[in-house]
């Protein structure tokens, strides 16, 4: 449904520029709210469990914030809350947002000529009914060699410091060095 025909409101519970762009390109109007949670305080053994737990925690935090602010769902127009999370798995270890330029550089150099996996989740909560559905997906990403100059430019630009594993596949500097993406999705609830 494009803008003007939707019979619901959308709250995007994410700082992600990519997620904002997806909804915008689809023609949806939405409000952005971010969750103030300690992501490092939430740990799970499997990356799939971690991204689901983080997206759930974000949804719970935003719902609590809305309730504190006196938000009430109007009968005529339900609101959908969309929360999500992504991690990168490299050599069996979960990578979240890099903590420094040096760590981001180390992350990206590691992907050069090799592969990594992205594991992402999306949770959609109907604030009127309380119904919540979610899923996770995993994609293996194979890279050509990434030149140091490209890595330097990505680091200096700074966007890679704000994303899981310092990895933005769709970035114009990164995309030419993506050899293949092989993925699947799994419905969790």
CSV table of C-alpha atoms in Angstrom, one decimal:
chain,number,residue,atom,x,y,z
A,1,UNK,CA,0.0,0.0,0.0
A,2,UNK,CA,1.3,3.4,-0.9
A,3,UNK,CA,0.9,6.6,1.1
A,4,UNK,CA,-2.7,7.7,1.4
A,5,UNK,CA,-4.1,4.2,1.1
A,6,UNK,CA,-2.7,2.6,4.2
A,7,UNK,CA,-5.2,1.9,6.9
A,8,UNK,CA,-2.6,1.9,9.6
A,9,UNK,CA,0.2,4.1,11.0
A,10,UNK,CA,3.8,2.9,11.2
A,11,UNK,CA,6.4,3.6,13.9
A,12,UNK,CA,9.9,2.6,12.9
A,13,UNK,CA,11.8,1.7,16.0
A,14,UNK,CA,15.2,2.0,14.4
A,15,UNK,CA,18.1,4.4,13.7
A,16,UNK,CA,19.0,2.5,10.6
A,17,UNK,CA,19.2,4.6,7.5
A,18,UNK,CA,18.7,1.5,5.3
A,19,UNK,CA,15.4,0.6,7.1
A,20,UNK,CA,14.2,4.2,6.7
A,21,UNK,CA,15.0,4.2,3.0
A,22,UNK,CA,13.1,0.9,2.5
A,23,UNK,CA,9.9,2.4,4.0
A,24,UNK,CA,10.4,5.7,2.2
A,25,UNK,CA,11.0,4.0,-1.2
A,26,UNK,CA,7.8,2.0,-0.6
A,27,UNK,CA,5.9,5.2,-0.2
A,28,UNK,CA,5.0,4.8,3.5
A,29,UNK,CA,4.8,7.6,5.9
A,30,UNK,CA,6.2,6.7,9.4
A,31,UNK,CA,7.4,8.1,12.7
A,32,UNK,CA,10.8,7.2,14.0
A,33,UNK,CA,11.3,6.2,17.6
A,34,UNK,CA,14.4,4.7,19.0
A,35,UNK,CA,14.8,2.3,21.9
A,36,UNK,CA,17.1,3.2,24.7
A,37,UNK,CA,18.4,-0.2,25.6
A,38,UNK,CA,21.7,-1.7,26.6
A,39,UNK,CA,22.3,-3.9,23.6
A,40,UNK,CA,25.6,-5.2,25.1
A,41,UNK,CA,23.6,-6.3,28.1
A,42,UNK,CA,21.6,-8.8,26.1
A,43,UNK,CA,23.6,-11.9,25.2
A,44,UNK,CA,22.4,-15.1,23.5
A,45,UNK,CA,24.5,-18.1,22.4
A,46,UNK,CA,23.3,-18.1,18.8
A,47,UNK,CA,23.2,-15.0,16.5
A,48,UNK,CA,19.7,-15.8,15.4
A,49,UNK,CA,18.5,-15.8,19.0
A,50,UNK,CA,20.5,-12.6,19.7
A,51,UNK,CA,18.9,-10.5,16.9
A,52,UNK,CA,15.4,-11.7,17.8
A,53,UNK,CA,16.0,-10.9,21.5
A,54,UNK,CA,17.4,-7.4,20.6
A,55,UNK,CA,14.4,-6.6,18.3
A,56,UNK,CA,12.0,-7.8,21.0
A,57,UNK,CA,13.8,-5.7,23.7
A,58,UNK,CA,13.6,-2.6,21.4
A,59,UNK,CA,9.9,-3.2,20.9
A,60,UNK,CA,9.3,-3.6,24.6
A,61,UNK,CA,11.2,-0.4,25.4
A,62,UNK,CA,9.3,1.7,22.8
A,63,UNK,CA,6.0,0.3,24.0
A,64,UNK,CA,6.9,1.2,27.6
A,65,UNK,CA,7.9,4.7,26.5
A,66,UNK,CA,4.6,5.1,24.6
A,67,UNK,CA,2.6,4.0,27.7
A,68,UNK,CA,4.5,6.3,29.9
A,69,UNK,CA,3.7,9.2,27.5
A,70,UNK,CA,0.0,8.3,27.7
A,71,UNK,CA,-0.2,7.0,24.1
A,72,UNK,CA,-3.5,5.3,23.4
A,73,UNK,CA,-4.3,3.4,20.2
A,74,UNK,CA,-7.2,5.1,18.3
A,75,UNK,CA,-10.0,2.8,17.2
A,76,UNK,CA,-10.0,3.9,13.5
A,77,UNK,CA,-6.3,3.5,12.7
A,78,UNK,CA,-4.1,0.8,14.2
A,79,UNK,CA,-0.3,1.4,14.5
A,80,UNK,CA,2.3,-1.1,13.6
A,81,UNK,CA,5.6,-0.9,15.4
A,82,UNK,CA,8.6,-2.3,13.4
A,83,UNK,CA,11.8,-3.1,15.2
A,84,UNK,CA,14.9,-4.9,13.9
A,85,UNK,CA,18.4,-5.9,14.6
A,86,UNK,CA,21.4,-7.2,12.6
A,87,UNK,CA,24.7,-8.7,13.5
A,88,UNK,CA,27.6,-9.9,11.3
A,89,UNK,CA,29.1,-13.3,12.0
A,90,UNK,CA,32.8,-13.7,10.9
A,91,UNK,CA,34.8,-16.8,11.6
A,92,UNK,CA,32.2,-17.9,14.1
A,93,UNK,CA,32.1,-14.7,16.1
A,94,UNK,CA,29.3,-12.2,16.4
A,95,UNK,CA,30.3,-8.6,15.3
A,96,UNK,CA,28.1,-5.8,16.4
A,97,UNK,CA,28.8,-2.1,15.7
A,98,UNK,CA,32.6,-1.4,15.7
A,99,UNK,CA,33.7,0.6,18.8
A,100,UNK,CA,36.4,2.5,16.9
A,101,UNK,CA,37.8,3.3,13.5
A,102,UNK,CA,40.6,0.8,14.1
A,103,UNK,CA,38.1,-1.9,14.8
A,104,UNK,CA,36.0,-1.0,11.8
A,105,UNK,CA,39.2,-1.2,9.6
A,106,UNK,CA,40.1,-4.6,11.1
A,107,UNK,CA,36.5,-5.9,10.4
A,108,UNK,CA,36.4,-4.7,6.8
A,109,UNK,CA,40.0,-6.0,6.1
A,110,UNK,CA,38.9,-9.4,7.4
A,111,UNK,CA,36.1,-9.6,4.9
A,112,UNK,CA,38.4,-8.8,1.9
A,113,UNK,CA,38.7,-11.9,-0.3
A,114,UNK,CA,36.7,-13.9,2.2
A,115,UNK,CA,33.2,-14.2,3.5
A,116,UNK,CA,30.9,-13.3,6.4
A,117,UNK,CA,27.3,-13.8,7.3
A,118,UNK,CA,24.7,-11.2,8.1
A,119,UNK,CA,21.9,-12.3,10.5
A,120,UNK,CA,19.0,-9.9,10.8
A,121,UNK,CA,15.6,-9.9,12.5
A,122,UNK,CA,12.4,-7.9,12.1
A,123,UNK,CA,9.6,-7.8,14.7
A,124,UNK,CA,6.2,-6.2,13.8
A,125,UNK,CA,3.9,-5.4,16.7
A,126,UNK,CA,0.3,-4.3,16.3
A,127,UNK,CA,-0.1,-1.8,19.1
A,128,UNK,CA,-3.9,-2.1,19.0
A,129,UNK,CA,-4.1,-5.9,19.4
A,130,UNK,CA,-0.7,-6.6,20.9
A,131,UNK,CA,-0.1,-9.2,18.3
A,132,UNK,CA,3.6,-9.6,17.5
A,133,UNK,CA,5.2,-11.5,14.7
A,134,UNK,CA,8.8,-11.8,13.8
A,135,UNK,CA,11.4,-13.6,11.7
A,136,UNK,CA,15.2,-13.8,11.2
A,137,UNK,CA,17.2,-14.2,8.1
A,138,UNK,CA,20.8,-15.1,7.4
A,139,UNK,CA,22.8,-14.4,4.3
A,140,UNK,CA,26.4,-15.5,3.5
A,141,UNK,CA,28.3,-12.7,1.8
A,142,UNK,CA,31.3,-13.5,-0.4
A,143,UNK,CA,33.8,-10.7,-1.1
A,144,UNK,CA,36.4,-9.9,-3.7
A,145,UNK,CA,39.6,-8.3,-2.4
A,146,UNK,CA,38.7,-4.9,-1.1
A,147,UNK,CA,41.5,-2.3,-1.7
A,148,UNK,CA,43.0,-0.5,1.2
A,149,UNK,CA,42.0,2.8,-0.4
A,150,UNK,CA,38.3,1.8,-0.4
A,151,UNK,CA,38.5,0.7,3.2
A,152,UNK,CA,40.2,4.1,4.1
A,153,UNK,CA,37.4,6.0,2.4
A,154,UNK,CA,34.7,3.9,4.1
A,155,UNK,CA,36.3,4.6,7.5
A,156,UNK,CA,36.7,8.3,6.9
A,157,UNK,CA,33.1,8.7,5.8
A,158,UNK,CA,32.1,7.2,9.1
A,159,UNK,CA,28.9,5.4,8.3
A,160,UNK,CA,30.5,2.0,8.9
A,161,UNK,CA,30.9,2.9,12.5
A,162,UNK,CA,27.2,2.8,13.0
A,163,UNK,CA,26.3,-0.6,11.6
A,164,UNK,CA,26.8,-4.2,12.6
A,165,UNK,CA,30.2,-5.5,11.7
A,166,UNK,CA,31.1,-2.2,10.0
A,167,UNK,CA,29.4,-3.7,6.9
A,168,UNK,CA,27.1,-1.8,4.6
A,169,UNK,CA,26.6,-4.1,1.6
A,170,UNK,CA,24.6,-1.6,-0.4
A,171,UNK,CA,27.1,1.2,0.0
A,172,UNK,CA,28.4,2.3,-3.4
A,173,UNK,CA,32.0,1.8,-2.3
A,174,UNK,CA,31.4,-1.7,-0.9
A,175,UNK,CA,29.0,-3.1,-3.5
A,176,UNK,CA,31.5,-3.6,-6.4
A,177,UNK,CA,33.5,-5.9,-4.1
A,178,UNK,CA,30.6,-8.1,-3.2
A,179,UNK,CA,31.0,-11.3,-5.2
A,180,UNK,CA,27.8,-13.1,-4.1
A,181,UNK,CA,25.1,-13.1,-1.5
A,182,UNK,CA,23.4,-16.4,-0.6
A,183,UNK,CA,20.6,-16.3,2.0
A,184,UNK,CA,17.5,-17.7,3.6
A,185,UNK,CA,14.8,-16.6,6.0
A,186,UNK,CA,13.1,-18.3,8.8
A,187,UNK,CA,9.8,-17.4,10.5
A,188,UNK,CA,10.2,-17.4,14.3
A,189,UNK,CA,6.8,-16.5,15.7
